[in-house]
Amino acid sequence: YQDEDRANTDLEIQALKSELDRIASSTHFNKIQLLDGSLSAGGANGTAGKAAATVKVSDAALSAGAMTIHKAEKGVYETNVNGNEPMAAIQADATNEYSITYKDDDGTTKTETVSLKFDSVNKKIVDANGNKLGDTASTSATVDETVKALQAALEKSGLGDKFKIELNGTNDGLKFTAKEAGTGAAAIDNISVRSTGATSKAVGHGEVGGTVVTVDLSNVDLSKLKDGDTLKIGDQTITFDVDATTTSKAVGGTIYLNNITTTDELAKAIITALDGNDAALTTLSDPAATGTANATITSAAGDKSVLTLTLDQHLGNTTNSMRNDIESIMNQFVYTPAGGTAIKGGIIGTGTDSVTYKAQSTTTATDRYESYDMSKIYAWNPGADGDDIADHVFEVNGEKFLFVKQDAKNQSITDDAIAKATAIYGNSLNVVTINSDDNTEGQVNVPVSEVDVINMAERIKEKTGTNVRVNGTKLEFLSTPGTNGGAGTGKLTFQIGANGDADQRVSMSIDDMSSKGIGVNAVNILTADSANAAIDIVDKAINTVSATRANLGAMQNRLEHTINSLNTTSENLTAAESRIRD
């Protein structure tokens, strides 16, 4: 056939594979999926699962520990790890709209939105319907109180069905643990928050147990800063000015707004206005406690909207916690709009906050897989006395594979070796020859290299269409995404007797009948070689389907015999009752 003919015919092949998948996914009875693999002996898809392939290795390889089963891992996502933004406290009488972007277990990107409103008069945080989510200790909410309220709101949302939602270790962020294991489970991307009725605010972060606080100005809306506004930090005051006659960004105590275009520039201008690169704050105190600290304030290296405050001690609050120190320190940032009322708490300007808290995976979701270490299965050395070929042959979905050492001159495998192998296993043996030095002549169990394993993986994919990957000298056969590798739970169980004993029930399993399940998902006929390989693959798929049909037929016969037996028993019982009555 010409390439064009092959391509056109292959279109029909791909359409037939799609139809197999449609049949497998749409065949159900009483809302029970019958052919999608959820009734397999391995268990329900997404609950227990099974390996992507049936692999058999020799007893010698098993004894050497060649096989390892890795369970699926649940994905864990946190909002404030590895430099990601810690969450901020909701401001008095503001409404925060949190939008959580996540990938659902079907792979689609979705968004869940919840709202928090802070009622500072009644000291509580409520949802959009006014239901209380949490109390606050005062008329200003802490980060801890805000995050706990958000946790409560999210648990009531649709995300509560997909994730276990917890506070992280420092209570300034959230941790989401997927309830299903594997890469097919839901995964968090990020949380964005839009705050209305709030201010444009500098946010403080600190090292727990340390004496370093960073003040992030990236959320400050520069358009809200006006001529005549002031910002007092500790014992020093900065005045904002608009003066078109100067090109300076800041000069001793004054910041010229007309020359400030970014929050990066604002951070550095604050340092300059505070008297140089190492501005000293000598009366940074905690009004709620007895502590007073000296601090050095510098701008972060590079173009960053961050100020760094290095304290000589804690501020002496009762819990000695850096979180309380941060709140105390941010209260030393007193912003006063021209002609307005002073505002504490790191607030600069008035407007609307919008920030994104990136979620990072701290435990990567992984699927169940079976690992086979080829370095413990070895290559067969035909020239070595006592090297049994049976120790090296392994099967994948019924196909036999073998690593073979080349002869001393690294020529192709000898005719004698081929004859010896085919005499035992026939022509169906798939051989991968390896390159090895002459030092392995006469050696039993010749080791294989990573390159050899890569070549074997390609051969396995070609012959079986199996989802296999290479990890060093290991072949890893992946399961269906989202399965956790637990005990089988997917079988159908029929009650055929009067009691609950095990011998009063029969169970039936039906394997995955999709194109992947029967092994034809990788079939194509675009080349002569792939068409030839397709014949064997389709032949095995037909045998798989026939075996499944035979199992169903056998179960049907058992149930029919049971029904006939019960009918006979019923008839005999009725006749006996009639005779007694007579």
Short mmCIF file of N, CA, C and O in Angstrom, two decimals, residues 255-329:
data_model
loop_
_atom_site.label_atom_id
_atom_site.label_comp_id
_atom_site.label_asym_id
_atom_site.label_seq_id
_atom_site.Cartn_x
_atom_site.Cartn_y
_atom_site.Cartn_z
N ILE A 255 9.02 62.04 49.88
CA ILE A 255 8.96 61.21 48.67
C ILE A 255 8.17 61.97 47.62
O ILE A 255 7.06 62.46 47.89
N TYR A 256 8.75 62.11 46.42
CA TYR A 256 8.12 62.87 45.34
C TYR A 256 7.33 61.91 44.45
O TYR A 256 7.90 61.15 43.65
N LEU A 257 6.01 61.94 44.60
CA LEU A 257 5.14 60.98 43.94
C LEU A 257 5.19 61.07 42.42
O LEU A 257 5.00 60.06 41.73
N ASN A 258 5.46 62.26 41.88
CA ASN A 258 5.46 62.40 40.43
C ASN A 258 6.60 61.62 39.77
O ASN A 258 6.58 61.38 38.56
N ASN A 259 7.58 61.17 40.57
CA ASN A 259 8.70 60.41 40.02
C ASN A 259 8.67 58.93 40.44
O ASN A 259 9.59 58.18 40.13
N ILE A 260 7.63 58.53 41.15
CA ILE A 260 7.49 57.13 41.59
C ILE A 260 6.47 56.44 40.69
O ILE A 260 5.30 56.82 40.66
N THR A 261 6.91 55.43 39.96
CA THR A 261 6.01 54.74 39.02
C THR A 261 5.74 53.29 39.40
O THR A 261 4.80 52.68 38.88
N THR A 262 6.56 52.72 40.28
CA THR A 262 6.36 51.32 40.66
C THR A 262 6.50 51.19 42.18
O THR A 262 7.11 52.04 42.85
N THR A 263 5.96 50.10 42.72
CA THR A 263 6.11 49.86 44.16
C THR A 263 7.54 49.49 44.52
O THR A 263 7.96 49.65 45.66
N ASP A 264 8.32 48.98 43.52
CA ASP A 264 9.75 48.77 43.76
C ASP A 264 10.42 50.10 44.09
O ASP A 264 11.22 50.21 45.03
N GLU A 265 10.11 51.11 43.28
CA GLU A 265 10.69 52.44 43.50
C GLU A 265 10.20 53.03 44.83
O GLU A 265 10.96 53.72 45.53
N LEU A 266 8.95 52.74 45.19
CA LEU A 266 8.42 53.25 46.45
C LEU A 266 9.21 52.68 47.63
O LEU A 266 9.55 53.41 48.57
N ALA A 267 9.52 51.36 47.59
CA ALA A 267 10.26 50.74 48.69
C ALA A 267 11.61 51.40 48.87
O ALA A 267 12.03 51.73 50.00
N LYS A 268 12.31 51.64 47.77
CA LYS A 268 13.64 52.25 47.86
C LYS A 268 13.55 53.72 48.25
O LYS A 268 14.43 54.25 48.96
N ALA A 269 12.48 54.39 47.81
CA ALA A 269 12.30 55.80 48.18
C ALA A 269 12.05 55.95 49.67
O ALA A 269 12.49 56.92 50.30
N ILE A 270 11.35 54.98 50.27
CA ILE A 270 11.11 55.04 51.71
C ILE A 270 12.42 54.98 52.47
O ILE A 270 12.64 55.72 53.43
N ILE A 271 13.35 54.12 52.03
CA ILE A 271 14.66 54.02 52.68
C ILE A 271 15.41 55.34 52.57
O ILE A 271 15.96 55.85 53.55
N THR A 272 15.41 55.91 51.37
CA THR A 272 16.11 57.19 51.19
C THR A 272 15.49 58.29 52.05
O THR A 272 16.20 59.08 52.69
N ALA A 273 14.17 58.31 52.11
CA ALA A 273 13.50 59.33 52.90
C ALA A 273 13.74 59.15 54.40
O ALA A 273 13.71 60.11 55.17
N LEU A 274 14.01 57.91 54.80
CA LEU A 274 14.29 57.64 56.22
C LEU A 274 15.75 57.88 56.59
O LEU A 274 16.15 57.54 57.70
N ASP A 275 16.52 58.41 55.63
CA ASP A 275 17.92 58.78 55.91
C ASP A 275 18.89 57.68 55.51
O ASP A 275 19.65 57.16 56.33
N GLY A 276 18.86 57.33 54.26
CA GLY A 276 19.92 56.50 53.72
C GLY A 276 19.62 55.02 53.70
O GLY A 276 18.51 54.57 53.95
N ASN A 277 20.67 54.22 53.39
CA ASN A 277 20.50 52.80 53.16
C ASN A 277 20.28 52.00 54.44
O ASN A 277 19.77 50.90 54.41
N ASP A 278 20.72 52.53 55.58
CA ASP A 278 20.54 51.82 56.85
C ASP A 278 19.81 52.73 57.81
O ASP A 278 20.39 53.30 58.73
N ALA A 279 18.51 52.85 57.59
CA ALA A 279 17.72 53.76 58.42
C ALA A 279 17.44 53.12 59.77
O ALA A 279 17.05 51.97 59.86
N ALA A 280 17.68 53.87 60.83
CA ALA A 280 17.48 53.35 62.18
C ALA A 280 16.14 53.77 62.73
O ALA A 280 15.73 54.92 62.59
N LEU A 281 15.41 52.82 63.31
CA LEU A 281 14.16 53.11 63.98
C LEU A 281 14.39 52.81 65.46
O LEU A 281 14.56 51.67 65.86
N THR A 282 14.41 53.84 66.28
CA THR A 282 14.85 53.66 67.67
C THR A 282 13.70 53.50 68.65
O THR A 282 13.93 53.13 69.79
N THR A 283 12.47 53.76 68.22
CA THR A 283 11.34 53.62 69.15
C THR A 283 10.25 52.77 68.54
O THR A 283 9.10 53.15 68.51
N LEU A 284 10.63 51.61 68.02
CA LEU A 284 9.66 50.68 67.46
C LEU A 284 9.13 49.86 68.63
O LEU A 284 9.81 48.98 69.16
N SER A 285 7.93 50.17 69.09
CA SER A 285 7.44 49.55 70.32
C SER A 285 6.09 48.89 70.10
O SER A 285 5.41 49.12 69.12
N ASP A 286 5.74 48.06 71.06
CA ASP A 286 4.48 47.35 71.03
C ASP A 286 3.53 48.01 72.02
O ASP A 286 3.74 47.89 73.23
N PRO A 287 2.51 48.71 71.54
CA PRO A 287 1.63 49.40 72.47
C PRO A 287 0.81 48.47 73.36
O PRO A 287 0.31 48.87 74.39
N ALA A 288 0.71 47.21 72.97
CA ALA A 288 -0.08 46.27 73.76
C ALA A 288 0.76 45.54 74.80
O ALA A 288 0.26 44.74 75.57
N ALA A 289 2.07 45.81 74.81
CA ALA A 289 2.94 45.13 75.78
C ALA A 289 4.03 46.10 76.23
O ALA A 289 3.94 47.30 76.00
N THR A 290 5.05 45.58 76.83
CA THR A 290 6.08 46.44 77.41
C THR A 290 7.33 46.53 76.56
O THR A 290 8.25 47.27 76.89
N GLY A 291 7.38 45.76 75.47
CA GLY A 291 8.63 45.68 74.72
C GLY A 291 8.91 46.88 73.84
O GLY A 291 8.00 47.52 73.32
N THR A 292 10.18 47.18 73.66
CA THR A 292 10.63 48.20 72.73
C THR A 292 11.84 47.64 72.01
O THR A 292 12.72 47.04 72.63
N ALA A 293 11.89 47.82 70.67
CA ALA A 293 12.99 47.27 69.91
C ALA A 293 13.58 48.33 69.00
O ALA A 293 12.86 49.19 68.48
N ASN A 294 14.88 48.28 68.84
CA ASN A 294 15.52 49.05 67.80
C ASN A 294 15.51 48.21 66.52
O ASN A 294 15.55 46.98 66.58
N ALA A 295 15.46 48.87 65.38
CA ALA A 295 15.43 48.13 64.12
C ALA A 295 16.21 48.87 63.06
O ALA A 295 16.29 50.10 63.06
N THR A 296 16.79 48.09 62.15
CA THR A 296 17.43 48.64 60.96
C THR A 296 16.55 48.28 59.78
O THR A 296 16.15 47.12 59.62
N ILE A 297 16.23 49.25 58.95
CA ILE A 297 15.34 49.01 57.82
C ILE A 297 16.09 49.23 56.52
O ILE A 297 16.77 50.24 56.33
N THR A 298 16.03 48.25 55.63
CA THR A 298 16.71 48.32 54.34
C THR A 298 15.74 47.86 53.26
O THR A 298 14.73 47.21 53.54
N SER A 299 16.07 48.17 52.02
CA SER A 299 15.26 47.69 50.91
C SER A 299 15.86 46.40 50.38
O SER A 299 17.07 46.18 50.48
N ALA A 300 15.02 45.53 49.85
CA ALA A 300 15.50 44.25 49.34
C ALA A 300 16.38 44.46 48.12
O ALA A 300 16.21 45.43 47.37
N ALA A 301 17.33 43.54 47.94
CA ALA A 301 18.22 43.63 46.78
C ALA A 301 17.41 43.44 45.50
O ALA A 301 16.46 42.66 45.45
N GLY A 302 17.82 44.16 44.45
CA GLY A 302 17.12 44.05 43.17
C GLY A 302 15.84 44.84 43.16
O GLY A 302 15.53 45.59 44.08
N ASP A 303 15.09 44.66 42.08
CA ASP A 303 13.83 45.40 41.94
C ASP A 303 12.71 44.63 42.61
O ASP A 303 12.00 43.83 42.00
N LYS A 304 12.54 44.87 43.91
CA LYS A 304 11.50 44.21 44.68
C LYS A 304 10.76 45.23 45.54
O LYS A 304 11.36 46.17 46.04
N SER A 305 9.46 45.00 45.71
CA SER A 305 8.63 45.92 46.49
C SER A 305 8.65 45.55 47.96
O SER A 305 7.62 45.42 48.60
N VAL A 306 9.85 45.35 48.51
CA VAL A 306 9.97 44.80 49.86
C VAL A 306 10.92 45.64 50.70
O VAL A 306 11.99 46.05 50.24
N LEU A 307 10.52 45.88 51.94
CA LEU A 307 11.39 46.47 52.96
C LEU A 307 11.74 45.38 53.96
O LEU A 307 10.90 44.52 54.27
N THR A 308 12.96 45.41 54.47
CA THR A 308 13.39 44.42 55.46
C THR A 308 13.74 45.13 56.76
O THR A 308 14.59 46.02 56.78
N LEU A 309 13.07 44.73 57.85
CA LEU A 309 13.33 45.27 59.18
C LEU A 309 14.05 44.22 60.00
O LEU A 309 13.52 43.12 60.19
N THR A 310 15.25 44.55 60.47
CA THR A 310 16.01 43.65 61.33
C THR A 310 15.96 44.20 62.75
O THR A 310 16.50 45.27 63.03
N LEU A 311 15.29 43.46 63.66
CA LEU A 311 15.10 43.91 65.04
C LEU A 311 16.23 43.39 65.92
O LEU A 311 16.80 42.34 65.65
N ASP A 312 16.54 44.14 66.97
CA ASP A 312 17.56 43.65 67.90
C ASP A 312 16.98 42.71 68.95
O ASP A 312 17.72 42.10 69.71
N GLN A 313 15.65 42.56 68.98
CA GLN A 313 15.03 41.66 69.94
C GLN A 313 13.55 41.53 69.61
O GLN A 313 13.01 42.24 68.77
N HIS A 314 12.89 40.56 70.30
CA HIS A 314 11.43 40.51 70.23
C HIS A 314 10.86 41.73 70.96
O HIS A 314 11.54 42.36 71.77
N LEU A 315 9.60 42.02 70.70
CA LEU A 315 8.99 43.19 71.33
C LEU A 315 8.42 42.88 72.70
O LEU A 315 7.80 43.72 73.32
N GLY A 316 8.61 41.67 73.20
CA GLY A 316 8.23 41.36 74.56
C GLY A 316 6.76 41.08 74.75
O GLY A 316 6.23 41.24 75.84
N ASN A 317 6.06 40.68 73.69
CA ASN A 317 4.64 40.36 73.86
C ASN A 317 4.51 39.07 74.67
O ASN A 317 5.46 38.31 74.84
N THR A 318 3.33 38.84 75.19
CA THR A 318 3.15 37.78 76.19
C THR A 318 3.41 36.39 75.62
O THR A 318 3.85 35.51 76.35
N THR A 319 3.14 36.15 74.33
CA THR A 319 3.34 34.81 73.78
C THR A 319 4.70 34.66 73.11
O THR A 319 5.05 33.58 72.68
N ASN A 320 5.45 35.76 73.02
CA ASN A 320 6.77 35.74 72.40
C ASN A 320 6.73 35.12 71.00
O ASN A 320 7.60 34.37 70.61
N SER A 321 5.68 35.41 70.27
CA SER A 321 5.51 34.85 68.94
C SER A 321 5.77 35.91 67.90
O SER A 321 5.35 37.05 68.02
N MET A 322 6.51 35.53 66.85
CA MET A 322 6.81 36.51 65.80
C MET A 322 5.53 36.98 65.12
O MET A 322 5.46 38.11 64.66
N ARG A 323 4.49 36.15 65.12
CA ARG A 323 3.25 36.59 64.48
C ARG A 323 2.68 37.81 65.20
O ARG A 323 2.22 38.76 64.58
N ASN A 324 2.71 37.80 66.52
CA ASN A 324 2.25 38.96 67.26
C ASN A 324 3.19 40.14 67.07
O ASN A 324 2.78 41.29 67.04
N ASP A 325 4.48 39.85 66.98
CA ASP A 325 5.45 40.91 66.70
C ASP A 325 5.14 41.59 65.37
O ASP A 325 5.22 42.81 65.26
N ILE A 326 4.82 40.79 64.36
CA ILE A 326 4.53 41.36 63.04
C ILE A 326 3.36 42.33 63.13
O ILE A 326 3.40 43.44 62.60
N GLU A 327 2.30 41.89 63.81
CA GLU A 327 1.13 42.76 63.95
C GLU A 327 1.51 44.05 64.67
O GLU A 327 1.09 45.14 64.28
N SER A 328 2.33 43.93 65.71
CA SER A 328 2.77 45.12 66.46
C SER A 328 3.62 46.03 65.58
O SER A 328 3.47 47.25 65.59
N ILE A 329 4.51 45.41 64.81
CA ILE A 329 5.39 46.21 63.95
C ILE A 329 4.59 46.91 62.86
O ILE A 329 4.79 48.09 62.57
#
